[in-house]
CSV table of C-alpha atoms in Angstrom, one decimal:
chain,number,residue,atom,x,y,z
Z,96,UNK,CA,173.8,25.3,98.5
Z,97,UNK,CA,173.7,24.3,101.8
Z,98,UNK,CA,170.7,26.5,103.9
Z,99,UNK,CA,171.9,28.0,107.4
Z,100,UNK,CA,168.2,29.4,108.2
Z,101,UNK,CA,164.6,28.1,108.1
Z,102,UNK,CA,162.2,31.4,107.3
Z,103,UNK,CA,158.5,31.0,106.5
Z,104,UNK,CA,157.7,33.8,104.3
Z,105,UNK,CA,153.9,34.7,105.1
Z,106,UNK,CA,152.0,36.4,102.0
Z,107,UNK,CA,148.3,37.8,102.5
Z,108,UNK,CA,145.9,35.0,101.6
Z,109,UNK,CA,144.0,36.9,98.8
Z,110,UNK,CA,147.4,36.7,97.1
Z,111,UNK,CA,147.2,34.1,95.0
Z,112,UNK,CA,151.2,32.6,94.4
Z,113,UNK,CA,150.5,29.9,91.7
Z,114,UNK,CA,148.7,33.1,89.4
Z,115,UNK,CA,151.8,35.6,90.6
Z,116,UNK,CA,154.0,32.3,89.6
Z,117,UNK,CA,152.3,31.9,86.6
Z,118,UNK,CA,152.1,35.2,85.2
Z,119,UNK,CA,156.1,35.4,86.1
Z,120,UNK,CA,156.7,33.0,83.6
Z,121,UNK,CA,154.5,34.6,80.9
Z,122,UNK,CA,156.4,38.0,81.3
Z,123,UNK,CA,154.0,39.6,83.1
Z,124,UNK,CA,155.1,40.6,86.6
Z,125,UNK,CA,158.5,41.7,88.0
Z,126,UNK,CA,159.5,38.8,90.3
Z,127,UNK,CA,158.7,35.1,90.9
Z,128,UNK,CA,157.0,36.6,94.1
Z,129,UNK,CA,156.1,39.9,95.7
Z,130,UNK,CA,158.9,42.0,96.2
Z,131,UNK,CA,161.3,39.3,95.1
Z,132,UNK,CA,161.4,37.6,98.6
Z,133,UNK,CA,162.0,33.9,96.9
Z,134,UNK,CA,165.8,35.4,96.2
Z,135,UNK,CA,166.4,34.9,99.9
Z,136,UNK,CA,167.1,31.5,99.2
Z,137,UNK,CA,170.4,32.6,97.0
Z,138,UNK,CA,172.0,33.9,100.3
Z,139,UNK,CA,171.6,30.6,102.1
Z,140,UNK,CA,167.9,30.9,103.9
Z,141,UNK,CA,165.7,27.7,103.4
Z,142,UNK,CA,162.4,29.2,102.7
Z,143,UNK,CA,158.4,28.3,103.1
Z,144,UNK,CA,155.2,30.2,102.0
Z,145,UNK,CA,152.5,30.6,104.2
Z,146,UNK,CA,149.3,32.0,103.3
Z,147,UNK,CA,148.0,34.1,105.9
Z,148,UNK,CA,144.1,34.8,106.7
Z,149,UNK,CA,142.2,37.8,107.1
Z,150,UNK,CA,141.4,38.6,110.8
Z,151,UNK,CA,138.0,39.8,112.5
Z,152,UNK,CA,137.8,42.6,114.8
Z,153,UNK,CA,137.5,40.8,117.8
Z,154,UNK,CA,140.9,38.7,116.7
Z,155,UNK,CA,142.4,41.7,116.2
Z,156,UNK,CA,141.3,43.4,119.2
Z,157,UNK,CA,142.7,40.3,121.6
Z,158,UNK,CA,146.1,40.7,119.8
Z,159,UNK,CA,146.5,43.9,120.1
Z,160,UNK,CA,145.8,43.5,124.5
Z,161,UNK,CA,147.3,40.2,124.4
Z,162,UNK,CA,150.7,39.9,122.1
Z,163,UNK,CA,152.7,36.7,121.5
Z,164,UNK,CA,155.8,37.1,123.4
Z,165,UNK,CA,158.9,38.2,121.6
Z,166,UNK,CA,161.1,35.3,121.2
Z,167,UNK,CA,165.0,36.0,120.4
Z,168,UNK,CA,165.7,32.3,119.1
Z,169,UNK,CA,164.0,29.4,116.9
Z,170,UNK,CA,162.5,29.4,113.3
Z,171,UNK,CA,161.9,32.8,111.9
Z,172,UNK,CA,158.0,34.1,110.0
Z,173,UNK,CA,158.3,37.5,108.6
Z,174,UNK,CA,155.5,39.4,107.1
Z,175,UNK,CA,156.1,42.8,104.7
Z,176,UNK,CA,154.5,45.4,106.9
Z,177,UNK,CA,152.7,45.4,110.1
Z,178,UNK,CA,149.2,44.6,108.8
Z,179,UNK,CA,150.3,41.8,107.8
Z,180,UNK,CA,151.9,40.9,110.6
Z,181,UNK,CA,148.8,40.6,112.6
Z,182,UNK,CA,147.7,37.6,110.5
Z,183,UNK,CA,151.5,36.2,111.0
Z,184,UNK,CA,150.8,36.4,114.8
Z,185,UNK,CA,147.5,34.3,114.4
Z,186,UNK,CA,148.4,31.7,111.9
Z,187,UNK,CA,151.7,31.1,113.4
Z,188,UNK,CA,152.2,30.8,116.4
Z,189,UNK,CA,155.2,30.2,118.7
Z,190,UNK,CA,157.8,31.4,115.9
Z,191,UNK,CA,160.6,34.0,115.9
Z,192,UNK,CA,159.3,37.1,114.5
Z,193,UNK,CA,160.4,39.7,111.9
Z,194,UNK,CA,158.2,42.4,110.3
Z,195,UNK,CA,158.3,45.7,108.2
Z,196,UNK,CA,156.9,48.7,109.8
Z,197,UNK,CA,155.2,51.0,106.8
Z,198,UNK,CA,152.4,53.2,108.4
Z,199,UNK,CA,152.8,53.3,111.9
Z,200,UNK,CA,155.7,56.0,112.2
Z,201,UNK,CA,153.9,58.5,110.5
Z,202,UNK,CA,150.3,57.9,112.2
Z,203,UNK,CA,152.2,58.7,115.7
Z,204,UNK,CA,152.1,62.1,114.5
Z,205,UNK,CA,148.6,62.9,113.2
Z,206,UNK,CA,145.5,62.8,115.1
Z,207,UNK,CA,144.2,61.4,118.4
Z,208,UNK,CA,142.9,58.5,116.4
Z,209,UNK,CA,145.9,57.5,114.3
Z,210,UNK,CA,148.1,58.2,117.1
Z,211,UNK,CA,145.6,55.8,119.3
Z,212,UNK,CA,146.2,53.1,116.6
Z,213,UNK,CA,150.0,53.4,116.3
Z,214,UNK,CA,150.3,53.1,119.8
Z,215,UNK,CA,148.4,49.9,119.4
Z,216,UNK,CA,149.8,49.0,116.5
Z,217,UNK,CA,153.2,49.4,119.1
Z,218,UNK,CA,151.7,46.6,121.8
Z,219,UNK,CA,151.2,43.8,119.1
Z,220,UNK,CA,154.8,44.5,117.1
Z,221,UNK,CA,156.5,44.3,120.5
Z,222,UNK,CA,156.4,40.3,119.5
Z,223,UNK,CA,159.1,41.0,116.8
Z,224,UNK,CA,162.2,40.0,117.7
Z,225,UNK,CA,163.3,42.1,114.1
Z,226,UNK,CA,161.7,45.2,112.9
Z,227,UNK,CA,163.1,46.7,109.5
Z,228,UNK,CA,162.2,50.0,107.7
Z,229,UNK,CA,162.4,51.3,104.1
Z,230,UNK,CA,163.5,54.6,105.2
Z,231,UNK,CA,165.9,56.1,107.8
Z,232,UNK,CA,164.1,58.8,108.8
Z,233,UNK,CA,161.4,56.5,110.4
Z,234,UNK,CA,163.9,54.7,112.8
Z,235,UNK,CA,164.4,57.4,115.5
Z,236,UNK,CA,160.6,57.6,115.5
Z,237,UNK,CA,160.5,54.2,116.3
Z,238,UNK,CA,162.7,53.7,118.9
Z,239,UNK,CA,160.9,57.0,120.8
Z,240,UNK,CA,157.4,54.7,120.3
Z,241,UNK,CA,158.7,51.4,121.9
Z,242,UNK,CA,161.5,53.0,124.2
Z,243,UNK,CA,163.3,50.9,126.3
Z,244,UNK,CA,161.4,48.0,124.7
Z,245,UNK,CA,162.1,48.5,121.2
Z,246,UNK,CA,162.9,45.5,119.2
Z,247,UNK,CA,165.8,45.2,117.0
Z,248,UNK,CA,165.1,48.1,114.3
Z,249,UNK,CA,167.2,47.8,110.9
Z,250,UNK,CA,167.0,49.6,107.6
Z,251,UNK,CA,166.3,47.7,104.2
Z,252,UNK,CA,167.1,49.9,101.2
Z,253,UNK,CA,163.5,48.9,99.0
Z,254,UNK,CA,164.4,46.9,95.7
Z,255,UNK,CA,162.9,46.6,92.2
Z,256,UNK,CA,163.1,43.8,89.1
Z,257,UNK,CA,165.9,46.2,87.6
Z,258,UNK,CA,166.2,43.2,84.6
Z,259,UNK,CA,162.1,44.0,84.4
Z,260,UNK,CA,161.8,47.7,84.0
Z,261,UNK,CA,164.3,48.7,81.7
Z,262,UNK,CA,165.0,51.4,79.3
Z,263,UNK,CA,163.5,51.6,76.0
Z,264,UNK,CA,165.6,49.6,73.4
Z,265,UNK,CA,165.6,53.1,71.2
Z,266,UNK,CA,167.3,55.6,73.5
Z,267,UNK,CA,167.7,58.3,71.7
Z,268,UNK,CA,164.2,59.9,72.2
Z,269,UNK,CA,164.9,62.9,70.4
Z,270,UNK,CA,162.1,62.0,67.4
Z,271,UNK,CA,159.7,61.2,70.7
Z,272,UNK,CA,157.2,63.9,72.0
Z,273,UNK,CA,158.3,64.6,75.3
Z,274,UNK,CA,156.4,63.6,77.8
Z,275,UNK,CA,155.8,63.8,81.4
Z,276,UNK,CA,153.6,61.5,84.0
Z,277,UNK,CA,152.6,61.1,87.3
Z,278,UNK,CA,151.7,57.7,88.9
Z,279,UNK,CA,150.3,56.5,92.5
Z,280,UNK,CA,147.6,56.2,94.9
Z,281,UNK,CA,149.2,55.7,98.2
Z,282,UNK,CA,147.4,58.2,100.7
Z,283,UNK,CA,150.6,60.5,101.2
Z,284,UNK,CA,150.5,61.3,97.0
Z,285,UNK,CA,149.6,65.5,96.5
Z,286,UNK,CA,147.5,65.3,93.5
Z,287,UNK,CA,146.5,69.2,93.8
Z,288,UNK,CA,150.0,69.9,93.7
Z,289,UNK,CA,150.5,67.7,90.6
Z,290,UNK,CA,148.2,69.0,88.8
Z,291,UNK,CA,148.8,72.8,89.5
Z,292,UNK,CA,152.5,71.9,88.3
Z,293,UNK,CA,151.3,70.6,85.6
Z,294,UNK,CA,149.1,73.2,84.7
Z,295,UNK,CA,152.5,75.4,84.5
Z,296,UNK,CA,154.1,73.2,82.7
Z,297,UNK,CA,151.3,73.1,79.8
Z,298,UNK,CA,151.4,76.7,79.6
Z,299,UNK,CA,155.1,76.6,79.0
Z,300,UNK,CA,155.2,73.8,77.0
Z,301,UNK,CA,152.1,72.9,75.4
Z,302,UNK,CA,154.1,70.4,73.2
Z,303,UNK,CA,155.0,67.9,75.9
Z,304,UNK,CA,152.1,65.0,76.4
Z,305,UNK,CA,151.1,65.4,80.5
Z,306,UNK,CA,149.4,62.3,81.7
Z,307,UNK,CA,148.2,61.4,85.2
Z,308,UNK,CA,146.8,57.7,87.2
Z,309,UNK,CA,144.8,58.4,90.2
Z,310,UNK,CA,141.8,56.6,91.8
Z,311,UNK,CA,140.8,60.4,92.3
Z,312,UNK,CA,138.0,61.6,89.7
Z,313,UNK,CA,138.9,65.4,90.4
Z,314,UNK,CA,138.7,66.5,86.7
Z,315,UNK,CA,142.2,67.1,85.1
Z,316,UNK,CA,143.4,70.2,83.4
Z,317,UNK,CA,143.7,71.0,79.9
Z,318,UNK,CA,146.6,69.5,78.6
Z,319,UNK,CA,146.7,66.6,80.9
Z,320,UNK,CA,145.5,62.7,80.2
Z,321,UNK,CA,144.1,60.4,82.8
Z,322,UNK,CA,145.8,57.1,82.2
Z,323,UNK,CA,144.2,53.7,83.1
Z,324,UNK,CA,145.5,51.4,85.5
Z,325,UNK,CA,147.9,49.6,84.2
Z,326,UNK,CA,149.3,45.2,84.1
Z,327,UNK,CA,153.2,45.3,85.0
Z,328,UNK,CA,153.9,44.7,81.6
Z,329,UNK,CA,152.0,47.9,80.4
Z,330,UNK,CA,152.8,50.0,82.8
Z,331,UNK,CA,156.6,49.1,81.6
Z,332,UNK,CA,156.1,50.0,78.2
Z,333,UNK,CA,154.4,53.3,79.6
Z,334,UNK,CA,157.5,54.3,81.7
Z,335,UNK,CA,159.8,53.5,78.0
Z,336,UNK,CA,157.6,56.2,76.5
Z,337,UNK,CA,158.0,59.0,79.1
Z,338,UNK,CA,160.6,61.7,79.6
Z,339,UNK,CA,159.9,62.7,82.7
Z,340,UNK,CA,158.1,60.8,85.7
Z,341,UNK,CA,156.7,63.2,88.8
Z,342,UNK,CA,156.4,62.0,92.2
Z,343,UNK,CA,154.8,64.9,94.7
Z,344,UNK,CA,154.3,63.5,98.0
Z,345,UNK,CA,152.5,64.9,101.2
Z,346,UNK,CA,154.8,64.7,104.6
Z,347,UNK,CA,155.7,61.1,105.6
Z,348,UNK,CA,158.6,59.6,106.8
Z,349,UNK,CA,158.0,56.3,104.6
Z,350,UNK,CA,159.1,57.7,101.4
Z,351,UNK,CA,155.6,57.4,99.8
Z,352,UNK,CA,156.5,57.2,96.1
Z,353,UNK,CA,159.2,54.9,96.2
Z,354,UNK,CA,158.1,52.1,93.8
Z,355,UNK,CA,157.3,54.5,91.2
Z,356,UNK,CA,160.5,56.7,91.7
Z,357,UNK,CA,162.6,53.5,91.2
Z,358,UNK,CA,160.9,51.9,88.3
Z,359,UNK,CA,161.1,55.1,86.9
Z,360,UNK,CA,164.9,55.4,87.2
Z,361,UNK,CA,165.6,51.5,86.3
Z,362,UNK,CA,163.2,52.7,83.1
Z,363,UNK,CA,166.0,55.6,82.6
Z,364,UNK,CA,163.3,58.7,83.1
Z,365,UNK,CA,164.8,61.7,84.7
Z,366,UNK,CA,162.7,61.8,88.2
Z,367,UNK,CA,161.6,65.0,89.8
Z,368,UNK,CA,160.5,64.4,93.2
Z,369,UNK,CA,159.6,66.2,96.2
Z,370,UNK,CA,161.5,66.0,99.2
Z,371,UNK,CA,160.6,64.5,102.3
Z,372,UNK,CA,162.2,62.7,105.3
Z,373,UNK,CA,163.8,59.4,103.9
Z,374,UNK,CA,164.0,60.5,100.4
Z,375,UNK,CA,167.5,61.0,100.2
Z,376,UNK,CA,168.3,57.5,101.1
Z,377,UNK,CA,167.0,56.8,97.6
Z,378,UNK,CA,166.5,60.2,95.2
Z,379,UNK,CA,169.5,62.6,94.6
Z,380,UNK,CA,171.1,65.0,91.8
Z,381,UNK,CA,173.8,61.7,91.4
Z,382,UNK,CA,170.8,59.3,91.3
Z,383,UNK,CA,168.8,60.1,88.3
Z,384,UNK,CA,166.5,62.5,90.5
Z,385,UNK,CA,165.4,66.4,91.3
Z,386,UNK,CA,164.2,67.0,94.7
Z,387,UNK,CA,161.8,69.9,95.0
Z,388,UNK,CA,159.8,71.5,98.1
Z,389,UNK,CA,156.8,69.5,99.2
Z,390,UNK,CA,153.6,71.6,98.5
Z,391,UNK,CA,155.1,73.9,95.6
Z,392,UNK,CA,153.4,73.6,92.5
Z,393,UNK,CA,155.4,76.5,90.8
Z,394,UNK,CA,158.6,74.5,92.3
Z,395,UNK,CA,157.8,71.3,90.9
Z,396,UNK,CA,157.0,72.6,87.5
Z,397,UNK,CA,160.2,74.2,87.7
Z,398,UNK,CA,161.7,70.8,88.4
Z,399,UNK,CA,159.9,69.2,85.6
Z,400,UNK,CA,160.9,71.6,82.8
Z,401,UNK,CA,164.0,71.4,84.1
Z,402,UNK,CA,164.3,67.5,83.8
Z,403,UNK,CA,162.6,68.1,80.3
Z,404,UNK,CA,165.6,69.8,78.3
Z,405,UNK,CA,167.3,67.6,76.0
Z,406,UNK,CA,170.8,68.0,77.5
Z,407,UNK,CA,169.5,67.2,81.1
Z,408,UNK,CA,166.9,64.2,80.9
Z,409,UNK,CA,169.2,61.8,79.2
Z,410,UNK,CA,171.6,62.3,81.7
Z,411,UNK,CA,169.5,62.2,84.6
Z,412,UNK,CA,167.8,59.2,83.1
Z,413,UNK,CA,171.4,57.1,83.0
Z,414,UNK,CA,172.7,57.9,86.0
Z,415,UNK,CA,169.1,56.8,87.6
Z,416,UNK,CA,169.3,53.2,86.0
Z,417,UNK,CA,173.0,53.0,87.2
Z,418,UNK,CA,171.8,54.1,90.8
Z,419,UNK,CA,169.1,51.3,90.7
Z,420,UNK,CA,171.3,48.3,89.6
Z,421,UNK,CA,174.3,49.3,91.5
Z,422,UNK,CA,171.7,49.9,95.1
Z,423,UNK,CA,167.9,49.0,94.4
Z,424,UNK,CA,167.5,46.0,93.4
Z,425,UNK,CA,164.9,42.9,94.8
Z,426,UNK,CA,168.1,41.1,95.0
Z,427,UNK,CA,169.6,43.7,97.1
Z,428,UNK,CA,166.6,43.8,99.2
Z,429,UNK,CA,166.3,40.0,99.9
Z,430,UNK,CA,170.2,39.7,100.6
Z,431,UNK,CA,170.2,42.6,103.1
Z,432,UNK,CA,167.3,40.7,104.6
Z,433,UNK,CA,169.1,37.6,105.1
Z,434,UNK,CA,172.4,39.0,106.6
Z,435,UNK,CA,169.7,40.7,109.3
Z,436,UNK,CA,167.7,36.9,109.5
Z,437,UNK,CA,171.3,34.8,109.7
C-alpha cells in the first residue's frame, strides 16, 4: 500500500500497548488498539505511537497561557480527547495538530468553574489545526466558544469492534429469562432515574432478572443485581445474555452512553435510551433503539417493558446489529478520520 500521510497516534502513557496488543491476540479486547485507531493505516496513513506523559500543574498552567501555535501544514499528532491533547502539546512539539473535543462543550454551560476551565480548555485547543466531535449537537457550541478563531471542526460517527460484540450464537431467547441491564459510569449517567425505572419494571414484571454496574454504592432495589466490573470478554458474554440494555443519561451534548448503546446493539439487545442532544446521530426506532425523556423514570420503564415483549425485542435487537455494521464501526471511525487527516 503505498502511505500518502505520516500521523503519530499519541496514547496516554499509563496505557500500556504491548499488554492491549497482547490481550488482542488472546481474545480479550475489541481492537489491536484503543478505539481501533491502528486501522488508519488501511486507508493509506503511515502511522507511529507515541506514548504521552502525565503533566504537572505548573506544565499545564503555562500551556494553557502560552499555546503552541496552530500550524495548517507538516506531519500530523492527534490525541482522542482534549486531555489528552495537553500531553500531545508537551511531548510533541512543532507538529500539525488534531484532537477530539469530549467534555469541553458541555462544561461551557454549567458553573462559573467549569465554564472557567472550558474557556481554558478553548486557549490551549486553539493549536489544532483539526478538531472532531462524536456528536453533532456539540459543533455549533463549538464554533460560539472559539468564534472567528475556531479551528477546523468535523464530526466522527464513534465506532465499535462490531466482529467483537456479537449476538449470542442461540438467538432465539425465548427459553431465556428475560432480562434487562444497565451499564456506565461516565458522570452524565442518571442512576436515580435507572433505578426508579427499574423499580417499575419489577413490580410489573417480577420475572425479568434487572441488573445494574455502577461505581455508586447507593443500595439497589429489590429485584435488582449489582454486577461487577467486567474484562471485554465478560462483559460480551454479559450483553449475549440480556434482553434489554438501559442507557439514562443526564443533559450533555456528548452522547454520554454511547459505547454501551453500541455494543449493546452490535450484541443484538433492543436499547432503550433517553434522549438528549446528539443522540439521534446514533439511537433511533430504525436503529435497534427507544428514545425516552431524560429524567422520567415512569417513561423509561415504559420503554423498557416495551423493548421486553417477545414480538418487539428481537426485532429491535436485529435492526440494531445491522445499524452498527452498516454505520458504527472502529473501521468506520478510523476511515472517516483519515479522509479528514489526507
Amino acid at each position: 500500500m503505498a502511505y500518502h500521510e505520516k500521523v503519530t497516534v499519541t496514547f496516554r502513557a499509563e496505557t500500556d500497548l504491548a499488554d492491549w496488543n497482547a490481550r488482542y491476540e488472546r481474545g480479550l479486547v475489541p481492537d489491536k488498539y484503543p478505539y481501533g485507531l491502528h486501522k488508519l493505516a488501511s486507508s493509506g496513513v503511515e502511522t507511529a505511537w507515541a506514548s504521552v506523559p502525565a503533566l504537572s500543574a505548573a506544565r499545564k498552567a503555562a500551556l494553557v497561557a502560552r499555546p503552541p501555535r496552530r500550524r495548517h501544514d507538516g506531519p500530523w499528532a492527534i490525541a482522542w480527547d482534549e486531555y489528552s491533547a495537553l500531553r500531545m502539546f508537551a511531548a510533541i512539539p512543532g507538529a500539525r495538530y488534531a484532537t477530539g473535543v469530549i467534555w469541553t462543550s458541555d462544561e461551557i454551560g454549567r458553573g462559573y468553574s467549569r465554564r472557567a476551565r472550558a474557556a481554558s480548555m478553548a486557549r490551549s485547543l486553539g493549536a489544532a489545526d483539526l478538531v472532531w466531535v462524536l456528536s453533532t449537537a456539540q459543533i455549533p457550541v463549538l464554533h460560539r466558544m472559539w468564534g472567528h478563531r475556531a479551528p477546523r471542526i468535523e464530526f466522527v460517527p464513534f465506532g465499535i469492534a462490531a466482529d467483537f460484540f456479537t449476538p449470542s450464537r442461540h438467538p432465539g431467547r425465548t427459553s431465556v429469562r428475560p432480562s434487562v441491564l444497565s451499564l456506565g459510569n461516565d458522570r452524565d449517567r442518571d442512576l436515580p432515574t435507572t433505578l426508579r425505572a427499574l423499580e417499575i419494571v419489577h413490580r410489573e414484571r417480577p420475572e425479568v432478572r434487572l441488573r445494574v454496574q455502577s461505581k455508586n454504592r447507593t443500595p439497589l432495589p429489590d429485584g435488582v443485581e449489582r454486577v461487577p466490573f467486567l474484562s471485554h470478554a465478560d462483559l460480551r458474554e454479559l450483553y449475549r445474555d440480556t434482553t434489554v440494555v438501559a442507557v439514562a443519561t443526564r443533559p450533555n451534548l456528548h452522547v454520554s452512553g454511547m459505547t454501551s448503546a453500541l455494543e449493546a446493539m452490535a450484541s443484538s439487545c433492543a436499547l432503550v435510551m433517553t434522549r438528549s442532544p446528539g443522540v439521534d446521530d446514533y439511537v433511533g426506532i430504525d436503529s435497534g433503539g427507544l428514545l425516552v425523556p431524560q429524567a422520567d423514570p415512569a417513561e423509561l420503564a415504559r420503554g423498557i417493558l416495551a423493548a421486553l415483549d417477545p414480538g418487539v425485542a428481537p426485532e429491535l435487537g436485529a435492526s440494531g446489529r445491522i445499524a452498527v455494521q452498516s454505520r458504527f464501526t472502529t473501521d468506520m471511525l478510523a476511515a472517516r478520520l483519515a479522509e479528514l487527516l489526507l
